[in-house]
PDB file of C-alpha atoms in Angstrom:
ATOM      1  CA  GLU A   1       0.000   0.000   0.000  1.00 62.00           C
ATOM      2  CA  THR A   2       1.137   3.528  -0.800  1.00 63.00           C
ATOM      3  CA  GLY A   3      -0.084   5.265   2.337  1.00 88.00           C
ATOM      4  CA  VAL A   4      -2.228   7.630   0.266  1.00 94.00           C
ATOM      5  CA  THR A   5      -5.848   7.545   1.334  1.00 95.00           C
ATOM      6  CA  GLN A   6      -8.943   9.010  -0.272  1.00 96.00           C
ATOM      7  CA  SER A   7     -12.459   9.585   0.969  1.00 96.00           C
ATOM      8  CA  PRO A   8     -15.166   8.809   0.329  1.00 96.00           C
ATOM      9  CA  THR A   9     -14.792   5.582  -1.641  1.00 96.00           C
ATOM     10  CA  HIS A  10     -18.007   6.069  -3.568  1.00 96.00           C
ATOM     11  CA  LEU A  11     -20.327   9.003  -3.985  1.00 96.00           C
ATOM     12  CA  ILE A  12     -23.589   9.606  -5.797  1.00 97.00           C
ATOM     13  CA  LYS A  13     -24.693  13.147  -6.602  1.00 97.00           C
ATOM     14  CA  THR A  14     -27.241  14.777  -8.854  1.00 97.00           C
ATOM     15  CA  ARG A  15     -26.588  17.247 -11.632  1.00 97.00           C
ATOM     16  CA  GLY A  16     -25.989  20.780 -10.372  1.00 97.00           C
ATOM     17  CA  GLN A  17     -24.797  19.743  -6.938  1.00 98.00           C
ATOM     18  CA  GLN A  18     -21.356  20.348  -5.482  1.00 98.00           C
ATOM     19  CA  VAL A  19     -18.920  17.718  -4.218  1.00 98.00           C
ATOM     20  CA  THR A  20     -15.745  17.662  -2.145  1.00 98.00           C
ATOM     21  CA  LEU A  21     -13.258  14.803  -2.358  1.00 98.00           C
ATOM     22  CA  ARG A  22     -10.413  14.373   0.090  1.00 98.00           C
ATOM     23  CA  CYS A  23      -6.915  13.001  -0.085  1.00 97.00           C
ATOM     24  CA  SER A  24      -4.297  12.365   2.581  1.00 95.00           C
ATOM     25  CA  SER A  25      -0.805  12.265   1.171  1.00 92.00           C
ATOM     26  CA  GLN A  26       1.982   9.869   2.064  1.00 89.00           C
ATOM     27  CA  SER A  27       4.114  10.928   5.004  1.00 86.00           C
ATOM     28  CA  GLY A  28       6.968  13.204   3.917  1.00 86.00           C
ATOM     29  CA  HIS A  29       5.384  14.175   0.608  1.00 89.00           C
ATOM     30  CA  ASN A  30       4.709  17.830  -0.202  1.00 90.00           C
ATOM     31  CA  THR A  31       2.891  17.601  -3.532  1.00 91.00           C
ATOM     32  CA  VAL A  32      -0.552  16.302  -4.434  1.00 93.00           C
ATOM     33  CA  SER A  33      -1.853  15.791  -7.961  1.00 93.00           C
ATOM     34  CA  TRP A  34      -5.450  15.039  -8.920  1.00 96.00           C
ATOM     35  CA  TYR A  35      -6.565  12.977 -11.913  1.00 96.00           C
ATOM     36  CA  GLN A  36      -9.909  12.100 -13.451  1.00 97.00           C
ATOM     37  CA  GLN A  37     -10.352   8.730 -15.096  1.00 96.00           C
ATOM     38  CA  ALA A  38     -13.459   8.456 -17.217  1.00 95.00           C
ATOM     39  CA  LEU A  39     -14.624   5.085 -18.478  1.00 91.00           C
ATOM     40  CA  GLY A  40     -12.290   3.676 -21.121  1.00 89.00           C
ATOM     41  CA  GLN A  41      -9.741   6.457 -20.724  1.00 93.00           C
ATOM     42  CA  GLY A  42      -6.423   6.875 -18.980  1.00 94.00           C
ATOM     43  CA  PRO A  43      -6.216   9.193 -15.987  1.00 95.00           C
ATOM     44  CA  GLN A  44      -6.388  12.865 -17.043  1.00 95.00           C
ATOM     45  CA  PHE A  45      -4.451  15.470 -15.074  1.00 93.00           C
ATOM     46  CA  ILE A  46      -6.671  18.007 -13.304  1.00 95.00           C
ATOM     47  CA  PHE A  47      -4.204  20.024 -11.242  1.00 93.00           C
ATOM     48  CA  GLN A  48      -1.323  19.793  -8.833  1.00 92.00           C
ATOM     49  CA  TYR A  49      -0.734  21.447  -5.471  1.00 93.00           C
ATOM     50  CA  TYR A  50       2.697  22.110  -4.053  1.00 90.00           C
ATOM     51  CA  ARG A  51       3.125  23.745  -0.660  1.00 88.00           C
ATOM     52  CA  GLU A  52      -0.508  24.867  -0.605  1.00 91.00           C
ATOM     53  CA  GLU A  53      -0.448  26.560  -4.015  1.00 92.00           C
ATOM     54  CA  GLU A  54      -1.685  25.383  -7.395  1.00 91.00           C
ATOM     55  CA  ASN A  55       1.312  24.319  -9.444  1.00 87.00           C
ATOM     56  CA  GLY A  56      -0.032  23.379 -12.854  1.00 87.00           C
ATOM     57  CA  ARG A  57      -3.484  22.723 -14.237  1.00 91.00           C
ATOM     58  CA  GLY A  58      -4.862  20.509 -16.957  1.00 90.00           C
ATOM     59  CA  ASN A  59      -7.704  21.238 -19.350  1.00 91.00           C
ATOM     60  CA  PHE A  60     -10.501  21.411 -16.786  1.00 95.00           C
ATOM     61  CA  PRO A  61     -12.972  24.274 -16.227  1.00 96.00           C
ATOM     62  CA  PRO A  62     -12.801  26.599 -13.195  1.00 96.00           C
ATOM     63  CA  ARG A  63     -15.642  24.742 -11.477  1.00 97.00           C
ATOM     64  CA  PHE A  64     -12.919  22.218 -10.616  1.00 98.00           C
ATOM     65  CA  SER A  65     -10.970  23.737  -7.756  1.00 97.00           C
ATOM     66  CA  GLY A  66      -8.737  22.505  -5.003  1.00 96.00           C
ATOM     67  CA  LEU A  67      -6.965  23.170  -1.772  1.00 96.00           C
ATOM     68  CA  GLN A  68      -3.879  21.886  -0.068  1.00 95.00           C
ATOM     69  CA  PHE A  69      -3.529  22.176   3.688  1.00 93.00           C
ATOM     70  CA  PRO A  70      -0.415  22.733   5.847  1.00 92.00           C
ATOM     71  CA  ASN A  71      -0.225  18.986   6.503  1.00 89.00           C
ATOM     72  CA  TYR A  72      -0.184  18.515   2.682  1.00 90.00           C
ATOM     73  CA  SER A  73      -3.551  16.786   2.552  1.00 93.00           C
ATOM     74  CA  SER A  74      -5.783  18.053  -0.220  1.00 96.00           C
ATOM     75  CA  GLU A  75      -9.349  18.559  -1.377  1.00 97.00           C
ATOM     76  CA  LEU A  76     -10.862  18.546  -4.835  1.00 98.00           C
ATOM     77  CA  ASN A  77     -14.072  20.536  -5.185  1.00 98.00           C
ATOM     78  CA  VAL A  78     -16.373  20.324  -8.154  1.00 98.00           C
ATOM     79  CA  ASN A  79     -19.274  22.772  -8.493  1.00 97.00           C
ATOM     80  CA  ALA A  80     -22.336  22.560 -10.714  1.00 97.00           C
ATOM     81  CA  LEU A  81     -21.864  18.861 -11.366  1.00 97.00           C
ATOM     82  CA  GLU A  82     -22.527  17.573 -14.863  1.00 97.00           C
ATOM     83  CA  LEU A  83     -23.263  14.042 -15.996  1.00 97.00           C
ATOM     84  CA  ASP A  84     -19.840  13.860 -17.667  1.00 96.00           C
ATOM     85  CA  ASP A  85     -18.164  14.405 -14.296  1.00 97.00           C
ATOM     86  CA  SER A  86     -18.990  10.794 -13.468  1.00 97.00           C
ATOM     87  CA  ALA A  87     -15.581   9.176 -13.168  1.00 97.00           C
ATOM     88  CA  LEU A  88     -12.940   7.763 -10.859  1.00 97.00           C
ATOM     89  CA  TYR A  89     -10.970  10.556  -9.194  1.00 98.00           C
ATOM     90  CA  LEU A  90      -7.430   9.678  -8.205  1.00 97.00           C
ATOM     91  CA  CYS A  91      -5.020  11.633  -6.109  1.00 96.00           C
ATOM     92  CA  ALA A  92      -1.294  11.033  -6.018  1.00 94.00           C
ATOM     93  CA  SER A  93       1.324  12.377  -3.664  1.00 93.00           C
ATOM     94  CA  SER A  94       4.990  12.919  -4.369  1.00 89.00           C
ATOM     95  CA  LEU A  95       8.073  14.677  -3.085  1.00 86.00           C
ATOM     96  CA  LYS A  96       8.758  17.508  -5.466  1.00 78.00           C
ATOM     97  CA  GLY A  97      12.337  17.997  -6.436  1.00 64.00           C
ATOM     98  CA  THR A  98      13.390  14.355  -6.520  1.00 61.00           C
ATOM     99  CA  SER A  99      14.903  13.243  -9.775  1.00 54.00           C
ATOM    100  CA  THR A 100      12.111  10.824 -10.518  1.00 67.00           C
ATOM    101  CA  ASP A 101       9.060  12.559  -8.982  1.00 74.00           C
ATOM    102  CA  THR A 102       7.444   9.150  -8.546  1.00 85.00           C
ATOM    103  CA  GLN A 103       3.782   9.645  -7.719  1.00 88.00           C
ATOM    104  CA  TYR A 104       2.050   7.370  -5.263  1.00 92.00           C
ATOM    105  CA  PHE A 105      -1.626   6.914  -5.863  1.00 94.00           C
ATOM    106  CA  GLY A 106      -4.587   6.443  -3.605  1.00 95.00           C
ATOM    107  CA  PRO A 107      -7.364   3.976  -4.427  1.00 94.00           C
ATOM    108  CA  GLY A 108      -9.638   6.666  -5.855  1.00 96.00           C
ATOM    109  CA  THR A 109     -13.150   7.989  -5.294  1.00 97.00           C
ATOM    110  CA  ARG A 110     -15.843   6.783  -7.655  1.00 97.00           C
ATOM    111  CA  LEU A 111     -18.247   9.666  -8.378  1.00 98.00           C
ATOM    112  CA  THR A 112     -21.566   9.037 -10.069  1.00 97.00           C
ATOM    113  CA  VAL A 113     -23.622  12.024 -11.213  1.00 97.00           C
ATOM    114  CA  LEU A 114     -27.283  11.303 -11.944  1.00 96.00           C
TER     115      LEU A 114
ATOM    116  CA  ILE B   1       2.986  11.903 -31.505  1.00 52.00           C
ATOM    117  CA  LEU B   2       1.010  14.348 -29.372  1.00 64.00           C
ATOM    118  CA  ASN B   3      -0.440  11.941 -26.857  1.00 88.00           C
ATOM    119  CA  VAL B   4       0.739   8.926 -24.949  1.00 94.00           C
ATOM    120  CA  GLU B   5      -0.463   5.807 -26.721  1.00 96.00           C
ATOM    121  CA  GLN B   6      -0.370   2.211 -25.586  1.00 97.00           C
ATOM    122  CA  SER B   7      -0.806  -1.016 -27.479  1.00 97.00           C
ATOM    123  CA  PRO B   8      -2.351  -3.457 -27.436  1.00 97.00           C
ATOM    124  CA  GLN B   9      -5.483  -2.297 -25.644  1.00 96.00           C
ATOM    125  CA  SER B  10      -5.914  -5.733 -24.084  1.00 96.00           C
ATOM    126  CA  LEU B  11      -4.115  -9.030 -24.064  1.00 96.00           C
ATOM    127  CA  HIS B  12      -5.056 -12.536 -22.960  1.00 97.00           C
ATOM    128  CA  VAL B  13      -2.221 -15.017 -22.473  1.00 96.00           C
ATOM    129  CA  GLN B  14      -1.705 -18.385 -20.856  1.00 97.00           C
ATOM    130  CA  GLU B  15       0.310 -18.906 -17.717  1.00 97.00           C
ATOM    131  CA  GLY B  16       3.974 -19.253 -18.637  1.00 97.00           C
ATOM    132  CA  ASP B  17       3.741 -17.137 -21.789  1.00 97.00           C
ATOM    133  CA  SER B  18       6.029 -14.155 -22.150  1.00 96.00           C
ATOM    134  CA  THR B  19       4.481 -10.945 -23.373  1.00 95.00           C
ATOM    135  CA  ASN B  20       5.277  -7.312 -24.090  1.00 95.00           C
ATOM    136  CA  PHE B  21       3.446  -4.018 -24.444  1.00 94.00           C
ATOM    137  CA  THR B  22       4.319  -0.765 -26.168  1.00 97.00           C
ATOM    138  CA  CYS B  23       4.077   2.817 -24.973  1.00 97.00           C
ATOM    139  CA  SER B  24       4.599   5.688 -27.431  1.00 96.00           C
ATOM    140  CA  PHE B  25       5.079   9.238 -26.166  1.00 94.00           C
ATOM    141  CA  PRO B  26       6.100  12.676 -27.440  1.00 89.00           C
ATOM    142  CA  SER B  27       9.890  12.745 -27.615  1.00 86.00           C
ATOM    143  CA  SER B  28      10.069  16.541 -27.292  1.00 83.00           C
ATOM    144  CA  ASN B  29      10.184  18.081 -23.792  1.00 80.00           C
ATOM    145  CA  PHE B  30      10.654  14.601 -22.353  1.00 85.00           C
ATOM    146  CA  TYR B  31      11.554  14.304 -18.695  1.00 86.00           C
ATOM    147  CA  ALA B  32      10.714  10.772 -17.569  1.00 90.00           C
ATOM    148  CA  LEU B  33       8.568   7.785 -18.429  1.00 94.00           C
ATOM    149  CA  HIS B  34       6.601   5.994 -15.725  1.00 94.00           C
ATOM    150  CA  TRP B  35       5.102   2.525 -15.759  1.00 96.00           C
ATOM    151  CA  TYR B  36       2.331   1.580 -13.341  1.00 96.00           C
ATOM    152  CA  ARG B  37       0.525  -1.662 -12.625  1.00 97.00           C
ATOM    153  CA  TRP B  38      -3.093  -1.286 -11.604  1.00 96.00           C
ATOM    154  CA  GLU B  39      -4.948  -4.238 -10.185  1.00 95.00           C
ATOM    155  CA  THR B  40      -8.705  -4.088  -9.880  1.00 89.00           C
ATOM    156  CA  ALA B  41      -9.918  -2.367  -6.696  1.00 87.00           C
ATOM    157  CA  LYS B  42      -6.393  -1.326  -5.736  1.00 92.00           C
ATOM    158  CA  SER B  43      -4.204   1.756  -6.172  1.00 94.00           C
ATOM    159  CA  PRO B  44      -1.963   2.066  -9.205  1.00 94.00           C
ATOM    160  CA  GLU B  45       1.461   0.763  -8.193  1.00 94.00           C
ATOM    161  CA  ALA B  46       4.640   2.348  -9.542  1.00 93.00           C
ATOM    162  CA  LEU B  47       6.794  -0.180 -11.429  1.00 95.00           C
ATOM    163  CA  PHE B  48       9.521   1.852 -13.094  1.00 94.00           C
ATOM    164  CA  VAL B  49      10.628   5.405 -13.679  1.00 93.00           C
ATOM    165  CA  MET B  50      12.966   5.783 -16.623  1.00 93.00           C
ATOM    166  CA  THR B  51      14.759   8.915 -17.717  1.00 90.00           C
ATOM    167  CA  LEU B  52      17.729   8.161 -19.974  1.00 90.00           C
ATOM    168  CA  ASN B  53      17.741   6.963 -23.547  1.00 91.00           C
ATOM    169  CA  GLY B  54      18.662   3.288 -23.558  1.00 92.00           C
ATOM    170  CA  ASP B  55      17.564   2.792 -19.938  1.00 93.00           C
ATOM    171  CA  GLU B  56      16.651  -0.749 -18.992  1.00 96.00           C
ATOM    172  CA  LYS B  57      14.959  -1.526 -15.680  1.00 96.00           C
ATOM    173  CA  LYS B  58      14.079  -4.903 -14.199  1.00 96.00           C
ATOM    174  CA  LYS B  59      11.898  -6.005 -11.297  1.00 94.00           C
ATOM    175  CA  GLY B  60      11.621  -9.763 -10.980  1.00 95.00           C
ATOM    176  CA  ARG B  61      10.059 -11.088 -14.176  1.00 96.00           C
ATOM    177  CA  ILE B  62       9.133  -7.635 -15.423  1.00 97.00           C
ATOM    178  CA  SER B  63      11.504  -5.404 -17.359  1.00 97.00           C
ATOM    179  CA  ALA B  64      11.264  -2.217 -19.399  1.00 98.00           C
ATOM    180  CA  THR B  65      13.316  -0.399 -21.997  1.00 97.00           C
ATOM    181  CA  LEU B  66      13.289   3.220 -23.101  1.00 97.00           C
ATOM    182  CA  ASN B  67      14.042   4.982 -26.388  1.00 96.00           C
ATOM    183  CA  THR B  68      13.680   8.727 -25.909  1.00 93.00           C
ATOM    184  CA  LYS B  69      14.859   9.646 -29.411  1.00 93.00           C
ATOM    185  CA  GLU B  70      12.024   7.825 -31.116  1.00 93.00           C
ATOM    186  CA  GLY B  71       9.605   8.122 -28.209  1.00 93.00           C
ATOM    187  CA  TYR B  72       8.754   4.585 -27.164  1.00 95.00           C
ATOM    188  CA  SER B  73       9.102   2.201 -24.252  1.00 97.00           C
ATOM    189  CA  TYR B  74       8.527  -1.538 -24.043  1.00 98.00           C
ATOM    190  CA  LEU B  75       7.379  -3.458 -20.983  1.00 98.00           C
ATOM    191  CA  TYR B  76       8.182  -7.161 -20.937  1.00 97.00           C
ATOM    192  CA  ILE B  77       6.787  -9.868 -18.672  1.00 97.00           C
ATOM    193  CA  LYS B  78       8.626 -13.180 -18.715  1.00 97.00           C
ATOM    194  CA  GLY B  79       6.695 -16.319 -17.808  1.00 97.00           C
ATOM    195  CA  SER B  80       3.376 -14.585 -17.053  1.00 97.00           C
ATOM    196  CA  GLN B  81       1.520 -15.671 -13.925  1.00 97.00           C
ATOM    197  CA  PRO B  82      -2.170 -15.180 -13.054  1.00 96.00           C
ATOM    198  CA  GLU B  83      -1.152 -12.589 -10.441  1.00 95.00           C
ATOM    199  CA  ASP B  84       0.287 -10.465 -13.256  1.00 96.00           C
ATOM    200  CA  SER B  85      -3.272  -9.844 -14.450  1.00 97.00           C
ATOM    201  CA  ALA B  86      -3.765  -6.089 -14.242  1.00 97.00           C
ATOM    202  CA  THR B  87      -3.909  -2.939 -16.319  1.00 97.00           C
ATOM    203  CA  TYR B  88      -0.463  -1.598 -17.160  1.00 97.00           C
ATOM    204  CA  LEU B  89      -0.299   2.156 -17.569  1.00 97.00           C
ATOM    205  CA  CYS B  90       2.514   4.252 -18.899  1.00 96.00           C
ATOM    206  CA  ALA B  91       2.785   7.990 -18.367  1.00 94.00           C
ATOM    207  CA  SER B  92       5.105  10.649 -19.695  1.00 92.00           C
ATOM    208  CA  LEU B  93       6.359  13.206 -17.186  1.00 85.00           C
ATOM    209  CA  SER B  94       6.712  16.788 -18.357  1.00 72.00           C
ATOM    210  CA  GLY B  95       8.913  19.428 -16.780  1.00 64.00           C
ATOM    211  CA  TYR B  96       6.049  20.577 -14.568  1.00 62.00           C
ATOM    212  CA  SER B  97       5.798  17.181 -12.873  1.00 65.00           C
ATOM    213  CA  THR B  98       2.487  16.407 -14.543  1.00 77.00           C
ATOM    214  CA  LEU B  99       1.915  12.912 -15.783  1.00 86.00           C
ATOM    215  CA  THR B 100       0.223  12.327 -19.137  1.00 91.00           C
ATOM    216  CA  PHE B 101      -1.168   8.818 -19.172  1.00 94.00           C
ATOM    217  CA  GLY B 102      -1.976   6.388 -21.918  1.00 96.00           C
ATOM    218  CA  LYS B 103      -5.212   4.399 -21.792  1.00 96.00           C
ATOM    219  CA  GLY B 104      -3.415   1.311 -20.543  1.00 96.00           C
ATOM    220  CA  THR B 105      -3.023  -2.297 -21.611  1.00 97.00           C
ATOM    221  CA  MET B 106      -5.295  -4.744 -19.819  1.00 97.00           C
ATOM    222  CA  LEU B 107      -3.529  -8.084 -19.303  1.00 97.00           C
ATOM    223  CA  LEU B 108      -5.347 -11.277 -18.384  1.00 97.00           C
ATOM    224  CA  VAL B 109      -3.261 -14.342 -17.594  1.00 97.00           C
ATOM    225  CA  SER B 110      -5.184 -17.608 -17.509  1.00 97.00           C
ATOM    226  CA  PRO B 111      -3.967 -20.604 -15.458  1.00 94.00           C
TER     227      PRO B 111
END
């Protein structure tokens, strides 16, 4: 196991609602990245947080936002949910500045939007 | 190549068979190539991180090679076992530490 945890495991929401997903990073890691994996696709990069600031963003609209806390845990918030937001959301923690930047993934949160 | 592409999409082999998968990635602005194994209901597990052209990494029966000039990596599994059944993902790391993933190769090894 990687030591990266995510909550909740599963979530069902309706269109238009808001959702918050949580991620606890591996001990000693200072960077958290979030990914969305839709059915039949590889994980798509949403954004990355490093020392509580956004440090890179993928092609996702502003209704996807995040936070990183002083203990390096992180939240992903999605407003005005759409049906296409149904996906597995993965977070990964890493130690920025290492030569490999290996990312350690949590098990994911499965979000279903009805 | 603009995206990370993996082939084949899925593979079904018999126990004891050796197999290999391909990952193609943009060779420009290359920083590193990651391989992950992802078993159902578990977290993706890092297998290899490769950075240099000609790199070869090995972990037990699994090995990988890297060609950064032409933008491809091969993952090999020697003597496949049922516990090797998983989705194998590759991802290209850009300078901003963001991983761009392929869609994965789903491997099923039958006893």
